[in-house]
Every structure is written in structure tokens, then in C-alpha cells.
Short mmCIF file of C-alpha atoms in Angstrom, two decimals:
data_model
loop_
_atom_site.label_atom_id
_atom_site.label_comp_id
_atom_site.label_asym_id
_atom_site.label_seq_id
_atom_site.Cartn_x
_atom_site.Cartn_y
_atom_site.Cartn_z
CA UNK W 14 45.51 145.43 129.66
CA UNK W 15 46.38 147.07 132.69
CA UNK W 16 49.46 146.36 134.79
CA UNK W 17 47.32 146.19 138.09
CA UNK W 18 48.87 144.01 141.03
CA UNK W 19 46.81 140.97 139.97
CA UNK W 20 47.77 141.15 136.57
CA UNK W 21 51.72 141.19 137.54
CA UNK W 22 53.87 137.96 137.01
CA UNK W 23 56.67 137.04 139.53
CA UNK W 24 59.99 136.93 138.52
CA UNK W 25 60.05 133.25 138.28
CA UNK W 26 56.90 133.20 136.35
CA UNK W 27 58.47 135.73 133.88
CA UNK W 28 61.82 133.63 133.53
CA UNK W 29 59.88 130.68 132.07
CA UNK W 30 57.46 133.10 130.43
CA UNK W 31 60.65 134.23 128.36
CA UNK W 32 61.27 130.73 128.09
CA UNK W 33 58.05 130.14 126.39
CA UNK W 34 59.11 132.32 123.36
CA UNK W 35 62.04 130.31 122.62
CA UNK W 36 61.47 126.50 123.55
CA UNK W 37 59.25 125.23 121.25
CA UNK W 38 58.38 122.04 118.64
CA UNK W 39 61.49 123.68 116.46
CA UNK W 40 63.83 123.23 118.97
CA UNK W 41 63.58 119.42 118.34
CA UNK W 42 65.22 119.84 115.16
CA UNK W 43 67.99 121.91 116.01
CA UNK W 44 70.15 118.95 115.67
CA UNK W 45 69.11 118.64 112.04
CA UNK W 46 69.75 122.27 111.01
CA UNK W 47 73.20 122.53 112.49
CA UNK W 48 74.94 119.39 112.23
CA UNK W 49 74.76 119.30 108.73
CA UNK W 50 76.97 122.30 108.31
CA UNK W 51 79.22 122.08 111.95
CA UNK W 52 79.39 118.42 111.75
CA UNK W 53 80.15 116.91 115.23
CA UNK W 54 81.21 120.60 116.36
CA UNK W 55 77.38 121.69 116.07
CA UNK W 56 77.04 121.70 120.25
CA UNK W 57 80.21 124.37 120.18
CA UNK W 58 78.09 126.32 117.41
CA UNK W 59 74.81 126.02 119.97
CA UNK W 60 76.96 127.50 122.68
CA UNK W 61 78.53 130.63 120.64
CA UNK W 62 74.63 131.52 119.49
CA UNK W 63 73.96 132.17 122.64
CA UNK W 64 75.57 135.64 122.11
CA UNK W 65 72.39 137.00 120.43
CA UNK W 66 69.89 136.43 123.13
CA UNK W 67 72.77 137.72 125.88
CA UNK W 68 73.27 140.92 123.81
CA UNK W 69 69.69 141.23 123.24
CA UNK W 70 68.57 140.94 127.14
CA UNK W 71 71.61 143.20 128.20
CA UNK W 72 70.59 146.47 125.68
CA UNK W 73 66.94 145.53 126.67
CA UNK W 74 68.17 145.63 130.40
CA UNK W 75 69.60 149.72 129.46
CA UNK W 76 66.09 150.79 128.25
CA UNK W 77 64.13 149.22 131.10
CA UNK W 78 66.68 150.74 133.85
CA UNK W 79 65.68 154.35 132.54
CA UNK W 80 62.25 153.29 131.45
CA UNK W 81 60.38 150.69 133.91
CA UNK W 82 57.54 151.41 133.42
CA UNK W 83 57.21 151.92 129.59
CA UNK W 84 57.37 149.13 126.86
CA UNK W 85 59.04 149.47 123.46
CA UNK W 86 55.72 150.65 121.60
CA UNK W 87 55.50 153.35 124.12
CA UNK W 88 59.19 154.41 123.68
CA UNK W 89 59.44 154.02 119.79
CA UNK W 90 56.28 156.78 119.25
CA UNK W 91 58.78 159.00 122.00
CA UNK W 92 62.29 158.76 120.24
CA UNK W 93 60.96 158.54 117.16
CA UNK W 94 57.89 160.39 116.32
CA UNK W 95 54.29 159.24 116.07
CA UNK W 96 54.54 158.20 112.58
CA UNK W 97 57.88 156.63 112.49
CA UNK W 98 56.94 154.72 115.76
CA UNK W 99 54.00 153.02 114.54
CA UNK W 100 55.68 152.04 111.28
CA UNK W 101 58.45 150.81 113.60
CA UNK W 102 55.81 149.23 115.90
CA UNK W 103 53.93 147.81 113.03
CA UNK W 104 57.19 145.56 111.94
CA UNK W 105 57.63 144.73 115.49
CA UNK W 106 54.62 143.19 115.52
CA UNK W 107 54.59 140.93 112.44
CA UNK W 108 57.52 139.01 113.88
CA UNK W 109 54.79 137.68 116.47
CA UNK W 110 52.02 137.19 114.38
CA UNK W 111 54.20 134.97 111.79
CA UNK W 112 55.87 133.18 114.16
CA UNK W 113 52.47 132.06 115.56
CA UNK W 114 51.65 130.46 112.25
CA UNK W 115 55.14 128.91 112.04
CA UNK W 116 54.86 127.27 115.16
CA UNK W 117 51.31 126.16 114.55
CA UNK W 118 52.65 124.39 111.40
CA UNK W 119 55.49 122.82 113.23
CA UNK W 120 52.84 121.27 115.64
CA UNK W 121 51.36 120.18 113.18
CA UNK W 122 53.82 118.54 111.10
CA UNK W 123 55.07 117.06 114.82
CA UNK W 124 51.71 115.40 115.73
CA UNK W 125 50.56 113.96 112.32
CA UNK W 126 54.24 112.50 112.22
CA UNK W 127 54.48 110.79 116.14
CA UNK W 128 50.77 111.04 117.31
CA UNK W 129 47.68 111.36 115.30
CA UNK W 130 48.80 110.95 111.44
CA UNK W 131 45.17 109.89 110.60
CA UNK W 132 43.85 113.41 111.30
CA UNK W 133 44.15 116.40 108.92
CA UNK W 134 46.22 118.90 109.40
CA UNK W 135 43.44 121.37 109.04
CA UNK W 136 41.60 119.90 112.00
CA UNK W 137 44.62 120.17 114.18
CA UNK W 138 45.24 123.81 113.31
CA UNK W 139 41.82 124.30 114.47
CA UNK W 140 42.60 122.62 117.89
CA UNK W 141 45.68 124.15 118.42
CA UNK W 142 44.74 127.59 117.46
CA UNK W 143 41.50 127.77 119.44
CA UNK W 144 43.32 126.66 122.55
CA UNK W 145 45.97 128.79 122.15
CA UNK W 146 43.21 131.71 121.56
CA UNK W 147 41.06 130.81 124.96
CA UNK W 148 44.43 130.81 126.81
CA UNK W 149 45.47 133.93 125.58
CA UNK W 150 41.71 135.28 125.99
CA UNK W 151 41.98 134.56 130.13
CA UNK W 152 45.07 136.83 130.38
CA UNK W 153 48.67 137.02 130.82
CA UNK W 154 48.86 135.83 134.35
CA UNK W 155 47.11 132.98 133.29
CA UNK W 156 49.78 132.31 131.02
CA UNK W 157 52.62 133.13 133.02
CA UNK W 158 50.95 130.34 135.52
CA UNK W 159 50.67 127.85 133.13
CA UNK W 160 54.60 128.46 131.51
CA UNK W 161 55.39 127.81 134.72
CA UNK W 162 53.71 124.61 135.35
CA UNK W 163 54.68 123.16 131.95
CA UNK W 164 58.36 124.38 132.16
CA UNK W 165 58.79 122.24 135.40
CA UNK W 166 57.27 119.43 133.78
CA UNK W 167 59.33 119.73 130.54
CA UNK W 168 62.16 120.21 132.31
CA UNK W 169 61.72 116.87 134.64
CA UNK W 170 61.22 115.01 131.26
CA UNK W 171 64.48 116.64 129.93
CA UNK W 172 66.42 114.64 132.52
CA UNK W 173 65.81 111.57 131.34
CA UNK W 174 67.39 112.06 127.73
CA UNK W 175 70.96 111.74 130.35
CA UNK W 176 69.97 108.12 129.24
CA UNK W 177 71.88 108.94 126.01
CA UNK W 178 75.37 108.92 127.61
CA UNK W 179 75.03 105.51 128.37
CA UNK W 180 74.14 104.04 124.85
CA UNK W 181 76.09 106.96 122.60
CA UNK W 182 79.69 107.06 121.85
CA UNK W 183 82.38 109.59 122.62
CA UNK W 184 83.71 108.97 118.90
CA UNK W 185 80.37 110.67 117.69
CA UNK W 186 81.55 114.12 119.17
CA UNK W 187 84.99 113.90 118.15
CA UNK W 188 87.16 115.54 116.98
CA UNK W 189 86.62 118.63 118.68
CA UNK W 190 87.20 121.34 116.39
CA UNK W 191 87.59 118.66 113.73
CA UNK W 192 84.71 120.47 111.43
CA UNK W 193 86.80 123.59 111.11
CA UNK W 194 86.13 127.08 112.89
CA UNK W 195 84.61 128.33 109.61
CA UNK W 196 81.86 125.85 109.28
CA UNK W 197 80.98 126.12 112.86
CA UNK W 198 80.60 129.93 112.40
CA UNK W 199 78.68 129.14 109.22
CA UNK W 200 76.15 127.49 111.03
CA UNK W 201 75.32 130.16 113.69
CA UNK W 202 72.93 132.03 111.07
CA UNK W 203 70.73 129.10 110.89
CA UNK W 204 70.17 129.18 114.93
CA UNK W 205 68.83 132.64 114.68
CA UNK W 206 64.86 131.64 114.16
CA UNK W 207 65.27 128.91 117.54
CA UNK W 208 67.32 131.65 119.44
CA UNK W 209 64.79 134.68 119.13
CA UNK W 210 62.31 135.76 120.96
CA UNK W 211 64.02 137.36 123.74
CA UNK W 212 62.87 140.68 122.40
CA UNK W 213 59.49 139.83 124.41
CA UNK W 214 61.23 141.33 127.61
CA UNK W 215 60.40 144.79 126.21
CA UNK W 216 57.06 144.31 125.42
CA UNK W 217 56.13 143.08 129.16
CA UNK W 218 58.54 144.09 131.39
CA UNK W 219 56.38 146.53 133.25
CA UNK W 220 53.95 143.19 134.26
CA UNK W 221 57.11 142.02 136.69
CA UNK W 222 56.34 142.32 140.31
CA UNK W 223 60.15 142.71 141.11
CA UNK W 224 61.31 145.15 138.31
CA UNK W 225 64.40 145.82 139.82
CA UNK W 226 65.70 141.93 139.44
CA UNK W 227 64.80 142.22 135.26
CA UNK W 228 68.25 141.50 134.42
CA UNK W 229 68.62 138.44 136.60
CA UNK W 230 65.69 137.32 135.98
CA UNK W 231 65.79 137.33 132.14
CA UNK W 232 69.77 136.22 132.39
CA UNK W 233 68.55 133.06 134.43
CA UNK W 234 66.13 132.02 131.85
CA UNK W 235 68.80 132.43 129.08
CA UNK W 236 71.13 130.33 131.09
CA UNK W 237 68.33 127.13 131.45
CA UNK W 238 67.43 127.62 127.78
CA UNK W 239 71.46 127.83 126.93
CA UNK W 240 71.69 124.35 128.80
CA UNK W 241 68.91 123.26 127.18
CA UNK W 242 69.79 124.09 123.51
CA UNK W 243 73.45 122.61 123.77
CA UNK W 244 72.51 119.72 125.89
CA UNK W 245 69.86 118.92 122.82
CA UNK W 246 72.55 119.13 120.29
CA UNK W 247 75.17 117.41 122.25
CA UNK W 248 73.11 114.45 123.11
CA UNK W 249 71.66 113.86 119.73
CA UNK W 250 74.94 113.91 118.25
CA UNK W 251 76.65 111.32 121.13
CA UNK W 252 73.71 109.25 120.52
CA UNK W 253 73.17 109.20 117.09
CA UNK W 254 76.19 110.31 115.23
CA UNK W 255 76.18 112.50 112.21
CA UNK W 256 75.12 110.60 109.79
CA UNK W 257 72.33 109.39 111.19
CA UNK W 258 71.22 113.15 112.66
CA UNK W 259 69.96 114.35 109.38
CA UNK W 260 67.79 111.39 108.31
CA UNK W 261 65.25 112.11 110.81
CA UNK W 262 63.41 115.53 110.84
CA UNK W 263 63.57 115.80 114.49
CA UNK W 264 66.42 113.53 115.79
CA UNK W 265 66.11 114.48 119.40
CA UNK W 266 62.98 112.64 119.62
CA UNK W 267 65.00 109.40 118.84
CA UNK W 268 67.31 110.19 121.86
CA UNK W 269 64.14 109.09 124.04
CA UNK W 270 63.94 105.52 122.60
CA UNK W 271 67.50 104.80 124.22
CA UNK W 272 64.81 105.24 127.73
CA UNK W 273 63.94 102.05 128.85
CA UNK W 274 61.40 101.64 131.55
CA UNK W 275 60.21 98.09 132.25
CA UNK W 276 56.45 99.14 132.73
CA UNK W 277 56.45 101.70 129.71
CA UNK W 278 56.50 100.17 126.28
CA UNK W 279 57.83 103.22 124.36
CA UNK W 280 58.90 106.00 126.58
CA UNK W 281 58.88 108.31 123.42
CA UNK W 282 55.13 108.63 123.45
CA UNK W 283 55.49 109.72 127.10
CA UNK W 284 57.69 112.58 126.12
CA UNK W 285 55.42 113.14 122.96
CA UNK W 286 52.54 114.28 125.56
CA UNK W 287 54.45 116.48 127.35
CA UNK W 288 55.90 118.51 124.16
CA UNK W 289 52.14 119.21 123.30
CA UNK W 290 51.97 120.84 126.43
CA UNK W 291 55.06 122.97 125.60
CA UNK W 292 53.81 123.70 122.07
CA UNK W 293 50.52 124.46 123.60
CA UNK W 294 52.42 127.04 125.68
CA UNK W 295 54.66 128.64 122.70
CA UNK W 296 51.67 128.94 120.61
CA UNK W 297 49.72 130.75 123.55
CA UNK W 298 52.25 133.41 124.33
CA UNK W 299 53.18 134.19 120.52
CA UNK W 300 49.34 134.61 120.11
CA UNK W 301 48.85 136.72 123.23
CA UNK W 302 51.86 138.54 121.91
CA UNK W 303 49.97 139.53 118.40
CA UNK W 304 46.81 140.52 120.15
CA UNK W 305 48.72 142.66 122.61
CA UNK W 306 50.70 144.30 120.11
CA UNK W 307 47.74 144.99 118.19
CA UNK W 308 45.53 146.46 120.94
CA UNK W 309 48.50 149.09 121.87
CA UNK W 310 48.44 149.82 118.19
CA UNK W 311 44.76 150.11 118.03
CA UNK W 312 43.39 151.00 120.95
CA UNK W 313 41.15 147.73 120.75
CA UNK W 314 40.28 145.85 124.22
CA UNK W 315 42.84 142.99 123.92
CA UNK W 316 40.42 140.16 124.73
CA UNK W 317 38.32 141.53 121.55
CA UNK W 318 41.54 141.21 119.47
CA UNK W 319 41.98 137.66 120.28
CA UNK W 320 38.60 136.61 119.21
CA UNK W 321 39.10 139.24 116.04
CA UNK W 322 42.66 137.80 114.92
CA UNK W 323 41.95 133.80 115.33
CA UNK W 324 40.48 133.54 111.39
CA UNK W 325 43.75 135.47 110.13
CA UNK W 326 46.00 133.01 112.42
CA UNK W 327 43.59 129.89 111.38
CA UNK W 328 44.45 130.88 107.58
CA UNK W 329 47.95 132.04 108.09
CA UNK W 330 48.65 128.63 109.77
CA UNK W 331 46.98 126.77 107.37
CA UNK W 332 48.93 128.73 104.44
CA UNK W 333 52.01 128.05 105.44
CA UNK W 334 51.58 124.17 106.42
CA UNK W 335 50.28 123.72 102.90
CA UNK W 336 53.55 124.19 101.40
CA UNK W 337 56.97 123.29 103.05
CA UNK W 338 58.77 125.19 100.09
CA UNK W 339 56.84 128.27 100.78
CA UNK W 340 57.39 127.75 104.68
CA UNK W 341 61.02 127.68 103.87
CA UNK W 342 61.63 130.39 102.03
CA UNK W 343 59.31 132.75 104.24
CA UNK W 344 61.13 131.71 107.67
CA UNK W 345 64.24 131.73 105.67
CA UNK W 346 64.02 135.23 104.61
CA UNK W 347 61.78 136.76 107.68
CA UNK W 348 64.26 135.37 110.09
CA UNK W 349 67.14 136.74 109.86
CA UNK W 350 65.59 140.52 108.30
CA UNK W 351 63.81 140.51 112.12
CA UNK W 352 66.95 139.83 113.78
CA UNK W 353 68.74 142.12 112.03
CA UNK W 354 65.79 144.64 112.62
CA UNK W 355 65.50 143.54 116.21
CA UNK W 356 68.88 144.80 117.32
CA UNK W 357 68.75 147.85 115.45
CA UNK W 358 65.51 149.15 116.75
CA UNK W 359 66.47 148.13 120.34
CA UNK W 360 69.68 149.52 119.79
CA UNK W 361 68.90 152.96 118.71
CA UNK W 362 66.62 153.05 121.22
CA UNK W 363 69.28 152.41 123.94
CA UNK W 364 71.42 154.66 122.08
CA UNK W 365 69.01 157.25 122.34
CA UNK W 366 68.32 156.82 125.97
CA UNK W 367 71.99 156.97 126.80
CA UNK W 368 72.56 160.27 125.00
CA UNK W 369 69.55 162.10 124.50
CA UNK W 370 66.30 163.14 127.34
CA UNK W 371 63.44 163.83 125.40
CA UNK W 372 62.74 167.61 125.27
CA UNK W 373 65.78 168.02 127.34
CA UNK W 374 64.29 166.35 130.72
CA UNK W 375 65.76 163.32 132.39
CA UNK W 376 63.79 160.38 132.13
CA UNK W 377 62.99 158.57 135.47
CA UNK W 378 65.35 155.76 136.29
CA UNK W 379 65.34 152.58 137.97
CA UNK W 380 67.28 152.77 140.83
#
């Protein structure tokens, strides 16, 4: 894939493109994961957890400043050598493939619960992966435009959840710090799956029109997502209470049941329609990223790879969706492993860039 002008993303599109990696179906159950541990203070955990994406972006921007034209797959070979660089690139790629299947499984469970419970999981997987593969086949510019449009629709829909303030109880979020600092911090680990994906900035920064504003662009995305994450957890606790939250797998969906519009029988279905678009966005992004990584590693055209990996993504998605225990163990192990790997990987490259120049020559720095 070339990075000619027609393939470049505007900074606004890139902001929403990065957000597309972290806002997906799992986001609806974020309260369910951390409320049992941090109780009414789970929203504080959601704030503290922003440390991870902020650190990831800041370290990434150090790398991008020195290498505005080269992504992490190229830099890893430059600084670790061809063999070790390739090995690291393969590990880096695996997370995108795994998350493509994991997000698809989340989508299957969500749609079968709230929309089309009569359709077998296998057919939903085929539909979801096929649409994602087609969007990925169209290229990064098409994905960037769809991310921008879908994000505006999604953010607009979220404003309706403010109605939870009318029907909830302030006692549900009190006392503040009542769960204890240790439990607030303990829940931090469980947010990692929901907050990962910002590492993609090091893959696709060469495809941004105004690379000099990359830090502002990325941090804007983190800020928007931060508000969404914290509000999701706070609103869910405020409306439902900590005793009710664990009883629903996607507790935030129940917040939209507080919305009463005379001409609409159940606003939740309007929200679910919007959510299908959001899930389509994230599956497309991860599918495209998987194909892109493979394209760089194998030198095979990315459009061909979008077709080649199709049956594998289908199989992996079906495998994960067929066993909840398998999914839980796989994601439970893989997520913290990839988080540690990503931080070490990009941090080492940043250190090498800071204290060494390849072959004693200064790298071209972004002014």
C-alpha cells in the first residue's frame, strides 16, 4: 500500500481512525468488568487507566518525531536487525489478528442477545467478517472516511444517555473512595483489554496529511475516548447501582432504557442499530491492520491478503465464539501479555532512537 496523497488521512479522520481501535462492542460491558472489584469507585479506575494510552501516545510521538516516514515494522528491523525485527513484527501482528476475532465474537453475542437471536452464530460471523473484509479491501482512505462518519453518529447517540442523570441516584456512586484505593488499583488490570489499540499510531502515522500535528491529533482521540469510558462507567453505576450492574452482560445498554421518546417504543433498538455501525468499524480496522502487517512482512499485495486471510479470520472467530471458557482464558492471557510487549517494544525503540543513531548517522527529525 502506497502513501500517495490520495491515501492520506486528514488529522480529523486519523483521530477517529485511532478511536476505532478502542471503541467496540466490549466497551458496553466495561462497567461489568470493573464494578465487581472497584464497586461505586469504578469510574475512578476508568480515569486512572488512561495512563496507559497517554504513555503509549507520548512514547510513540518520540519515535514519530525522528522517523515521520517510517512505521514500527520498518524501525524494528533497523534497530533490532532483520531476524529479531521480523520476530518482533510477527508478535506485534498477532494481536491484531486475535482482536479481530475477539471483537467479532463480542459482536455475535451482542446481536444474538438484542437483535437477531434466531440467527446462528456462524451466519452472523460470516456476515460480519465479509463486510469487514470488503471495507478493508477498499483501503485506508475508505476506512478513514467511514470512521469519521460513524464516530459522529455514535457520539451524537451517546448524548441521549445523559437522561440517566434524571432517573439515577447520587447515592449509587457514594461514598467516593469507599471501595478502597487497593480495589480501585486492582481493577486497573481488567481495563487493559478495553484500552488497548493505540499502538496502531506507529503503524499508520505515515498516512497522515499533517504529521507535525500527530501528537495533538492522537491525544485528542485519547481525550474523547477517556470521556466516553469514564461516562459509561459513571452513568451505569449512577443509573443501575453496583448490585444490578453485574447482572447484565452489557449493563450500559440498560442505561438507554431510561430514554423515553413518545414516538419511539424502545430507544434501545435505535442505539443497537448505531452500535452495529460501530462494531462494523472496529472489525474493519483490525481486519485491515492484520492484512497490512502481513503485507509488509510478506511483500504480498494488501488487497490479495484481504482475501487470503478471510477463511482464517472466519475460523478463529468461530473457534472463539464456540467456547466462552476458551475465549476468557485466551483473552485473559493475551491482553496483559501484549500490553507488556507493546510497552517494552516501543520503549526500546524510543531509547535506541534517543541514544543511538543507526551507523553513526543522525536520523531525519521532524521539525
